Amino acid sequence: MKELFEASKFLRMTRRKKMRYGAYSREPLLLLRFEWKGDMVECDWLMRSPDLWDRDLPPRVQRENQTLQALGDAMSLRAAIFASFPAVTQAKLRMYRADSDHRLELLMTGSVSRSNEVFERVASMAMRARLCGFQFKVDAGELKSMPSVSLSCL
């Protein structure tokens, strides 16, 4: 029964205001897959689409806002996992984006552990995410695809 409580706590945390609506996008966070195996969790999610209110902003600003939202979501998911599952010490996280052909492209991976320190004094969100174990490519403020096998969208 304790395991169900921990899983429901995590799902509730992903539906709360902070994660349901992002700082840069009002789109909800969409979990694609969640798997819990003893002291390890695997979680895949879909990158939020740009906010409709950003459509009049310069493209560079739109890309930067979407990247900042994605990095914030990754850090929030990491925090929610470790807050919800006291026995979990490792998490493998992956973020995807749906391309124009409705295929998923991998944008970010993370093999994070509870012992990774989050350096709150580090001003750069990208550097904080890298220090926690996330891997991603950014070019001109936009997250770029990582080499992987493409998956079909649901």
PDB file of C-alpha atoms in Angstrom:
ATOM      1  CA  MET A   1       0.000   0.000   0.000  1.00  0.00           C
ATOM      2  CA  LYS A   2       2.919   2.336   0.753  1.00  0.00           C
ATOM      3  CA  GLU A   3       4.117   1.964  -2.854  1.00  0.00           C
ATOM      4  CA  LEU A   4       0.755   3.088  -4.225  1.00  0.00           C
ATOM      5  CA  PHE A   5       0.811   6.116  -1.935  1.00  0.00           C
ATOM      6  CA  GLU A   6       4.283   7.103  -3.206  1.00  0.00           C
ATOM      7  CA  ALA A   7       3.240   6.695  -6.851  1.00  0.00           C
ATOM      8  CA  SER A   8       0.073   8.728  -6.326  1.00  0.00           C
ATOM      9  CA  LYS A   9       2.099  11.426  -4.565  1.00  0.00           C
ATOM     10  CA  PHE A  10       4.337  11.727  -7.632  1.00  0.00           C
ATOM     11  CA  LEU A  11       1.367  11.940 -10.007  1.00  0.00           C
ATOM     12  CA  ARG A  12      -0.269  14.588  -7.816  1.00  0.00           C
ATOM     13  CA  MET A  13       2.965  16.607  -7.823  1.00  0.00           C
ATOM     14  CA  THR A  14       3.050  16.568 -11.644  1.00  0.00           C
ATOM     15  CA  ARG A  15      -0.527  17.864 -11.735  1.00  0.00           C
ATOM     16  CA  ARG A  16      -0.030  20.722  -9.281  1.00  0.00           C
ATOM     17  CA  LYS A  17       0.085  24.285 -10.542  1.00  0.00           C
ATOM     18  CA  LYS A  18       3.904  24.492 -10.750  1.00  0.00           C
ATOM     19  CA  MET A  19       4.185  21.591 -13.179  1.00  0.00           C
ATOM     20  CA  ARG A  20       0.744  21.616 -14.729  1.00  0.00           C
ATOM     21  CA  TYR A  21       1.302  25.105 -16.087  1.00  0.00           C
ATOM     22  CA  GLY A  22       4.878  26.085 -16.754  1.00  0.00           C
ATOM     23  CA  ALA A  23       6.578  29.425 -16.297  1.00  0.00           C
ATOM     24  CA  TYR A  24       6.941  29.867 -20.076  1.00  0.00           C
ATOM     25  CA  SER A  25       4.095  27.727 -21.413  1.00  0.00           C
ATOM     26  CA  ARG A  26       0.532  27.129 -20.303  1.00  0.00           C
ATOM     27  CA  GLU A  27       0.491  23.716 -21.969  1.00  0.00           C
ATOM     28  CA  PRO A  28       0.251  20.813 -19.506  1.00  0.00           C
ATOM     29  CA  LEU A  29       3.185  18.499 -18.913  1.00  0.00           C
ATOM     30  CA  LEU A  30       2.510  15.165 -20.650  1.00  0.00           C
ATOM     31  CA  LEU A  31       4.108  12.052 -19.167  1.00  0.00           C
ATOM     32  CA  LEU A  32       4.653   9.367 -21.813  1.00  0.00           C
ATOM     33  CA  ARG A  33       6.000   6.569 -19.614  1.00  0.00           C
ATOM     34  CA  PHE A  34       6.748   6.017 -15.963  1.00  0.00           C
ATOM     35  CA  GLU A  35       8.381   2.871 -14.579  1.00  0.00           C
ATOM     36  CA  TRP A  36       9.395   2.233 -10.991  1.00  0.00           C
ATOM     37  CA  LYS A  37      11.767  -0.650 -10.198  1.00  0.00           C
ATOM     38  CA  GLY A  38      12.783  -0.739  -6.532  1.00  0.00           C
ATOM     39  CA  ASP A  39      15.420   1.971  -6.092  1.00  0.00           C
ATOM     40  CA  MET A  40      15.239   3.202  -9.707  1.00  0.00           C
ATOM     41  CA  VAL A  41      12.699   5.182 -11.735  1.00  0.00           C
ATOM     42  CA  GLU A  42      12.472   5.719 -15.485  1.00  0.00           C
ATOM     43  CA  CYS A  43      10.335   8.547 -16.811  1.00  0.00           C
ATOM     44  CA  ASP A  44       9.727   9.843 -20.344  1.00  0.00           C
ATOM     45  CA  TRP A  45       7.807  13.011 -21.102  1.00  0.00           C
ATOM     46  CA  LEU A  46       6.899  15.245 -24.011  1.00  0.00           C
ATOM     47  CA  MET A  47       8.375  18.725 -24.282  1.00  0.00           C
ATOM     48  CA  ARG A  48       5.722  21.408 -23.892  1.00  0.00           C
ATOM     49  CA  SER A  49       4.838  23.271 -27.060  1.00  0.00           C
ATOM     50  CA  PRO A  50       5.472  27.030 -27.169  1.00  0.00           C
ATOM     51  CA  ASP A  51       2.871  29.219 -25.562  1.00  0.00           C
ATOM     52  CA  LEU A  52       0.348  30.750 -27.970  1.00  0.00           C
ATOM     53  CA  TRP A  53       1.055  34.183 -26.503  1.00  0.00           C
ATOM     54  CA  ASP A  54       4.677  33.895 -27.652  1.00  0.00           C
ATOM     55  CA  ARG A  55       3.739  33.809 -31.348  1.00  0.00           C
ATOM     56  CA  ASP A  56       4.337  37.568 -31.734  1.00  0.00           C
ATOM     57  CA  LEU A  57       7.767  37.411 -30.106  1.00  0.00           C
ATOM     58  CA  PRO A  58      10.925  37.124 -32.207  1.00  0.00           C
ATOM     59  CA  PRO A  59      11.704  33.452 -33.065  1.00  0.00           C
ATOM     60  CA  ARG A  60      14.898  33.555 -31.004  1.00  0.00           C
ATOM     61  CA  VAL A  61      12.948  34.543 -27.874  1.00  0.00           C
ATOM     62  CA  GLN A  62      10.333  31.842 -28.568  1.00  0.00           C
ATOM     63  CA  ARG A  63      13.078  29.178 -28.781  1.00  0.00           C
ATOM     64  CA  GLU A  64      14.786  30.434 -25.628  1.00  0.00           C
ATOM     65  CA  ASN A  65      11.492  30.423 -23.691  1.00  0.00           C
ATOM     66  CA  GLN A  66      10.753  26.863 -24.796  1.00  0.00           C
ATOM     67  CA  THR A  67      14.262  25.736 -23.823  1.00  0.00           C
ATOM     68  CA  LEU A  68      14.020  27.386 -20.398  1.00  0.00           C
ATOM     69  CA  GLN A  69      10.649  25.702 -19.853  1.00  0.00           C
ATOM     70  CA  ALA A  70      12.077  22.301 -20.830  1.00  0.00           C
ATOM     71  CA  LEU A  71      15.046  22.668 -18.478  1.00  0.00           C
ATOM     72  CA  GLY A  72      12.765  23.791 -15.656  1.00  0.00           C
ATOM     73  CA  ASP A  73      10.475  20.807 -16.271  1.00  0.00           C
ATOM     74  CA  ALA A  74      13.435  18.409 -16.129  1.00  0.00           C
ATOM     75  CA  MET A  75      14.617  19.848 -12.819  1.00  0.00           C
ATOM     76  CA  SER A  76      11.066  19.825 -11.395  1.00  0.00           C
ATOM     77  CA  LEU A  77      10.508  16.198 -12.410  1.00  0.00           C
ATOM     78  CA  ARG A  78      13.797  15.227 -10.798  1.00  0.00           C
ATOM     79  CA  ALA A  79      12.774  16.954  -7.574  1.00  0.00           C
ATOM     80  CA  ALA A  80       9.275  15.404  -7.650  1.00  0.00           C
ATOM     81  CA  ILE A  81      10.673  11.891  -8.100  1.00  0.00           C
ATOM     82  CA  PHE A  82      13.072  12.130  -5.174  1.00  0.00           C
ATOM     83  CA  ALA A  83      10.473  13.826  -2.974  1.00  0.00           C
ATOM     84  CA  SER A  84       7.844  11.174  -3.742  1.00  0.00           C
ATOM     85  CA  PHE A  85       9.963   8.017  -3.576  1.00  0.00           C
ATOM     86  CA  PRO A  86      12.260   7.941  -0.523  1.00  0.00           C
ATOM     87  CA  ALA A  87      13.793   4.574  -1.548  1.00  0.00           C
ATOM     88  CA  VAL A  88      14.683   5.710  -5.067  1.00  0.00           C
ATOM     89  CA  THR A  89      18.358   6.593  -5.536  1.00  0.00           C
ATOM     90  CA  GLN A  90      18.593   6.723  -9.358  1.00  0.00           C
ATOM     91  CA  ALA A  91      16.355   8.072 -12.106  1.00  0.00           C
ATOM     92  CA  LYS A  92      16.682   7.816 -15.866  1.00  0.00           C
ATOM     93  CA  LEU A  93      14.782  10.656 -17.503  1.00  0.00           C
ATOM     94  CA  ARG A  94      14.149  11.349 -21.185  1.00  0.00           C
ATOM     95  CA  MET A  95      12.402  14.254 -22.868  1.00  0.00           C
ATOM     96  CA  TYR A  96      11.013  13.993 -26.394  1.00  0.00           C
ATOM     97  CA  ARG A  97       9.504  16.393 -28.927  1.00  0.00           C
ATOM     98  CA  ALA A  98       7.010  15.361 -31.595  1.00  0.00           C
ATOM     99  CA  ASP A  99       8.247  16.358 -35.057  1.00  0.00           C
ATOM    100  CA  SER A 100       6.118  17.256 -38.072  1.00  0.00           C
ATOM    101  CA  ASP A 101       5.798  13.562 -39.047  1.00  0.00           C
ATOM    102  CA  HIS A 102       4.436  12.700 -35.575  1.00  0.00           C
ATOM    103  CA  ARG A 103       7.609  10.882 -34.597  1.00  0.00           C
ATOM    104  CA  LEU A 104       9.320  11.438 -31.286  1.00  0.00           C
ATOM    105  CA  GLU A 105      12.806  12.882 -31.303  1.00  0.00           C
ATOM    106  CA  LEU A 106      14.973  12.672 -28.216  1.00  0.00           C
ATOM    107  CA  LEU A 107      16.042  16.086 -26.911  1.00  0.00           C
ATOM    108  CA  MET A 108      17.316  15.413 -23.395  1.00  0.00           C
ATOM    109  CA  THR A 109      18.421  12.487 -21.277  1.00  0.00           C
ATOM    110  CA  GLY A 110      19.395  12.348 -17.675  1.00  0.00           C
ATOM    111  CA  SER A 111      20.839   9.734 -15.412  1.00  0.00           C
ATOM    112  CA  VAL A 112      20.378  11.536 -12.136  1.00  0.00           C
ATOM    113  CA  SER A 113      20.846  10.388  -8.588  1.00  0.00           C
ATOM    114  CA  ARG A 114      19.614  11.540  -5.247  1.00  0.00           C
ATOM    115  CA  SER A 115      23.184  12.430  -4.316  1.00  0.00           C
ATOM    116  CA  ASN A 116      23.560  14.899  -7.209  1.00  0.00           C
ATOM    117  CA  GLU A 117      23.693  18.284  -5.559  1.00  0.00           C
ATOM    118  CA  VAL A 118      21.549  20.995  -7.047  1.00  0.00           C
ATOM    119  CA  PHE A 119      23.597  24.139  -7.019  1.00  0.00           C
ATOM    120  CA  GLU A 120      20.950  26.797  -6.401  1.00  0.00           C
ATOM    121  CA  ARG A 121      23.601  29.508  -6.516  1.00  0.00           C
ATOM    122  CA  VAL A 122      24.421  28.617 -10.127  1.00  0.00           C
ATOM    123  CA  ALA A 123      22.563  31.263 -12.129  1.00  0.00           C
ATOM    124  CA  SER A 124      22.358  29.358 -15.410  1.00  0.00           C
ATOM    125  CA  MET A 125      19.476  26.872 -15.603  1.00  0.00           C
ATOM    126  CA  ALA A 126      21.368  24.957 -18.307  1.00  0.00           C
ATOM    127  CA  MET A 127      24.450  24.609 -16.107  1.00  0.00           C
ATOM    128  CA  ARG A 128      22.347  23.506 -13.112  1.00  0.00           C
ATOM    129  CA  ALA A 129      20.709  20.822 -15.271  1.00  0.00           C
ATOM    130  CA  ARG A 130      24.106  19.617 -16.545  1.00  0.00           C
ATOM    131  CA  LEU A 131      25.487  19.479 -13.001  1.00  0.00           C
ATOM    132  CA  CYS A 132      22.548  17.245 -12.027  1.00  0.00           C
ATOM    133  CA  GLY A 133      23.309  14.780 -14.824  1.00  0.00           C
ATOM    134  CA  PHE A 134      21.159  15.936 -17.744  1.00  0.00           C
ATOM    135  CA  GLN A 135      22.601  15.776 -21.249  1.00  0.00           C
ATOM    136  CA  PHE A 136      21.314  17.927 -24.094  1.00  0.00           C
ATOM    137  CA  LYS A 137      22.453  20.063 -27.019  1.00  0.00           C
ATOM    138  CA  VAL A 138      21.566  23.744 -27.330  1.00  0.00           C
ATOM    139  CA  ASP A 139      22.206  25.825 -30.427  1.00  0.00           C
ATOM    140  CA  ALA A 140      21.110  29.474 -30.610  1.00  0.00           C
ATOM    141  CA  GLY A 141      18.852  28.977 -27.595  1.00  0.00           C
ATOM    142  CA  GLU A 142      17.072  25.920 -29.047  1.00  0.00           C
ATOM    143  CA  LEU A 143      17.274  22.328 -27.855  1.00  0.00           C
ATOM    144  CA  LYS A 144      18.549  20.094 -30.649  1.00  0.00           C
ATOM    145  CA  SER A 145      17.892  16.406 -31.263  1.00  0.00           C
ATOM    146  CA  MET A 146      20.214  13.870 -29.738  1.00  0.00           C
ATOM    147  CA  PRO A 147      21.256  10.783 -31.691  1.00  0.00           C
ATOM    148  CA  SER A 148      18.729   8.033 -30.976  1.00  0.00           C
ATOM    149  CA  VAL A 149      16.223   5.718 -32.535  1.00  0.00           C
ATOM    150  CA  SER A 150      13.055   7.556 -33.574  1.00  0.00           C
ATOM    151  CA  LEU A 151       9.828   6.376 -31.983  1.00  0.00           C
ATOM    152  CA  SER A 152       6.302   6.659 -33.281  1.00  0.00           C
ATOM    153  CA  CYS A 153       3.934   8.957 -31.429  1.00  0.00           C
ATOM    154  CA  LEU A 154       1.001   7.467 -29.625  1.00  0.00           C
TER     155      LEU A 154
END
